[in-house]
C-alpha positions as a Python dict, from the first residue, in 0.01 Angstrom:
ca = {
    (1, 'M'): (0, 0, 0),
    (2, 'Y'): (282, 241, 79),
    (3, 'A'): (517, 379, -183),
    (4, 'T'): (870, 247, -168),
    (5, 'P'): (1183, 460, -214),
    (6, 'E'): (1225, 298, -555),
    (7, 'Q'): (876, 410, -657),
    (8, 'F'): (952, 766, -544),
    (9, 'A'): (1281, 759, -734),
    (10, 'A'): (1111, 628, -1048),
    (11, 'A'): (840, 893, -1024),
    (12, 'G'): (1102, 1163, -969),
    (13, 'K'): (1304, 1042, -1267),
    (14, 'A'): (995, 1033, -1489),
    (15, 'T'): (903, 1387, -1386),
    (16, 'F'): (1260, 1506, -1443),
    (17, 'D'): (1268, 1340, -1786),
    (18, 'A'): (937, 1504, -1880),
    (19, 'F'): (1053, 1850, -1779),
    (20, 'A'): (1395, 1802, -1939),
    (21, 'G'): (1210, 1716, -2260),
    (22, 'L'): (1001, 2032, -2224),
    (23, 'A'): (1317, 2239, -2175),
    (24, 'A'): (1472, 2082, -2485),
    (25, 'T'): (1156, 2158, -2684),
    (26, 'Q'): (1160, 2516, -2563),
    (27, 'M'): (1526, 2561, -2655),
    (28, 'A'): (1468, 2412, -3001),
    (29, 'T'): (1176, 2651, -3056),
    (30, 'V'): (1382, 2951, -2943),
    (31, 'E'): (1661, 2840, -3178),
    (32, 'R'): (1420, 2811, -3473),
    (33, 'I'): (1270, 3153, -3401),
    (34, 'A'): (1618, 3306, -3369),
    (35, 'N'): (1721, 3153, -3703),
    (36, 'L'): (1402, 3280, -3862),
    (37, 'S'): (1465, 3629, -3724),
    (38, 'L'): (1824, 3622, -3844),
    (39, 'R'): (1716, 3521, -4196),
    (40, 'A'): (1455, 3797, -4198),
    (41, 'S'): (1712, 4052, -4080),
    (42, 'K'): (1960, 3941, -4345),
    (43, 'T'): (1695, 3965, -4615),
    (44, 'A'): (1591, 4311, -4495),
    (45, 'F'): (1956, 4422, -4499),
    (46, 'E'): (2008, 4288, -4850),
    (47, 'D'): (1685, 4453, -4968),
    (48, 'G'): (1802, 4781, -4814),
    (49, 'I'): (2137, 4760, -4990),
    (50, 'G'): (1966, 4685, -5320),
    (51, 'F'): (1724, 4974, -5267),
    (52, 'S'): (2008, 5215, -5189),
    (53, 'K'): (2196, 5108, -5501),
    (54, 'S'): (1886, 5158, -5715),
    (55, 'L'): (1832, 5507, -5568),
    (56, 'F'): (2186, 5605, -5659),
    (57, 'S'): (2132, 5485, -6014),
    (58, 'A'): (1808, 5680, -6063),
    (59, 'K'): (1829, 5885, -6379),
    (60, 'D'): (1564, 6147, -6296),
    (61, 'V'): (1342, 6272, -6015),
    (62, 'Q'): (1041, 6068, -6125),
    (63, 'E'): (1238, 5742, -6115),
    (64, 'F'): (1372, 5842, -5772),
    (65, 'V'): (1016, 5909, -5642),
    (66, 'N'): (886, 5580, -5789),
    (67, 'L'): (1170, 5382, -5633),
    (68, 'N'): (1118, 5553, -5300),
    (69, 'S'): (744, 5484, -5295),
    (70, 'A'): (805, 5115, -5376),
    (71, 'A'): (1074, 5076, -5109),
    (72, 'T'): (851, 4936, -4836),
    (73, 'Q'): (665, 4692, -5061),
    (74, 'P'): (904, 4394, -5016),
    (75, 'A'): (903, 4423, -4636),
    (76, 'V'): (526, 4459, -4621),
    (77, 'E'): (483, 4153, -4844),
    (78, 'K'): (721, 3942, -4635),
    (79, 'A'): (580, 4037, -4294),
    (80, 'P'): (274, 3807, -4304),
    (81, 'G'): (494, 3509, -4399),
    (82, 'F'): (735, 3580, -4114),
    (83, 'T'): (448, 3619, -3869),
    (84, 'R'): (295, 3296, -3995),
    (85, 'E'): (619, 3102, -3942),
    (86, 'V'): (655, 3236, -3586),
    (87, 'Y'): (293, 3147, -3516),
    (88, 'D'): (342, 2794, -3654),
    (89, 'L'): (651, 2742, -3437),
    (90, 'A'): (468, 2864, -3127),
    (91, 'T'): (168, 2643, -3204),
    (92, 'Q'): (391, 2340, -3253),
    (93, 'A'): (569, 2402, -2921),
    (94, 'Q'): (236, 2451, -2743),
    (95, 'G'): (114, 2119, -2882),
    (96, 'E'): (424, 1942, -2755),
    (97, 'F'): (382, 2100, -2411),
    (98, 'A'): (16, 1997, -2401),
    (99, 'K'): (104, 1638, -2490),
    (100, 'V'): (360, 1614, -2209),
    (101, 'F'): (114, 1754, -1957),
    (102, 'E'): (-160, 1519, -2077),
    (103, 'D'): (78, 1223, -2045),
    (104, 'Q'): (180, 1333, -1694),
    (105, 'A'): (-184, 1377, -1591),
    (106, 'A'): (-273, 1032, -1726),
    (107, 'E'): (21, 873, -1542),
    (108, 'L'): (-72, 1049, -1218),
    (109, 'N'): (-431, 938, -1256),
    (110, 'K'): (-323, 578, -1314),
    (111, 'T'): (-92, 587, -1011),
    (112, 'L'): (-359, 736, -785),
    (113, 'T'): (-615, 484, -901),
    (114, 'G'): (-373, 199, -833),
    (115, 'M'): (-298, 333, -486),
    (116, 'L'): (-670, 369, -411),
    (117, 'D'): (-734, 13, -525),
    (118, 'K'): (-456, -115, -296),
    (119, 'F'): (-589, 95, -12),
    (120, 'S'): (-944, -35, -55),
    (121, 'K'): (-821, -396, -54),
    (122, 'N'): (-626, -345, 268),
    (123, 'A'): (-894, -142, 442),
    (124, 'P'): (-1235, -264, 320),
    (125, 'A'): (-1421, -56, 576),
    (126, 'S'): (-1315, 258, 389),
    (127, 'E'): (-1493, 164, 68),
    (128, 'V'): (-1719, 470, 89),
    (129, 'A'): (-1417, 703, 115),
    (130, 'V'): (-1241, 531, -173),
    (131, 'T'): (-1555, 554, -387),
    (132, 'A'): (-1583, 925, -302),
    (133, 'V'): (-1221, 988, -402),
    (134, 'K'): (-1263, 791, -724),
    (135, 'T'): (-1577, 991, -805),
    (136, 'A'): (-1390, 1315, -740),
    (137, 'M'): (-1105, 1199, -964),
    (138, 'A'): (-1348, 1108, -1241),
    (139, 'A'): (-1510, 1452, -1213),
    (140, 'A'): (-1169, 1620, -1222),
    (141, 'N'): (-1071, 1416, -1529),
    (142, 'Q'): (-1397, 1509, -1699),
    (143, 'A'): (-1339, 1878, -1620),
    (144, 'Y'): (-984, 1853, -1755),
    (145, 'D'): (-1111, 1690, -2075),
    (146, 'S'): (-1369, 1968, -2117),
    (147, 'F'): (-1102, 2232, -2060),
    (148, 'S'): (-868, 2060, -2304),
    (149, 'K'): (-1138, 2045, -2572),
    (150, 'A'): (-1222, 2413, -2517),
    (151, 'A'): (-855, 2507, -2546),
    (152, 'K'): (-825, 2310, -2871),
    (153, 'Q'): (-1135, 2480, -3009),
    (154, 'A'): (-996, 2821, -2912),
    (155, 'T'): (-671, 2736, -3089),
    (156, 'E'): (-862, 2631, -3401),
    (157, 'I'): (-1062, 2955, -3395),
    (158, 'A'): (-744, 3159, -3351),
    (159, 'E'): (-586, 2968, -3641),
    (160, 'A'): (-887, 3039, -3864),
    (161, 'N'): (-884, 3408, -3767),
    (162, 'F'): (-510, 3431, -3831),
    (163, 'T'): (-548, 3267, -4172),
    (164, 'A'): (-836, 3501, -4262),
    (165, 'A'): (-640, 3808, -4149),
    (166, 'S'): (-339, 3695, -4352),
    (167, 'A'): (-555, 3651, -4661),
    (168, 'V'): (-706, 3998, -4617),
    (169, 'A'): (-360, 4150, -4573),
    (170, 'K'): (-231, 3976, -4886),
    (171, 'D'): (-533, 4090, -5089),
    (172, 'S'): (-486, 4444, -4963),
    (173, 'L'): (-119, 4437, -5065),
    (174, 'K'): (-206, 4305, -5410),
    (175, 'R'): (-462, 4584, -5461),
    (176, 'K'): (-212, 4847, -5347),
    (177, 'A'): (53, 4711, -5583),
    (178, 'A'): (-187, 4715, -5878),
}
């Protein structure tokens, strides 16, 4: 009925492994976002150099004005793509975090249920208390499932809104360019 030191050690190791995995996921996400930002900065720098060169080669005032008015177009066109990539990376990391927490919750639930079963076998007079705890655990699991489903629906709605906003921004850019 009682947990042994080996069981505590195994549980501690499993928890450590889960959180070490989360830390590794977080670091990988930060690395991907940093690389993405570096690529975007490099592209912006190269675009700026190209723009400056084209300004210096302008043959008249009208060409200079036209080049100047078109200068922001590349950055404005690339911004939604950059934002989308950052959003995708964040969503992927959030999904990995959610999976780890769901796995941990399931393992904890299984462990508690096993301990309650052992307890009820060794102390049959406490069957009412064990049933009450099991009922509370089932209610908590049901509430967690409802919360998880609501969070997934909110993520799907945010994804749809983000996609719609990106499409509107792209259409607006195309109309401005034309």
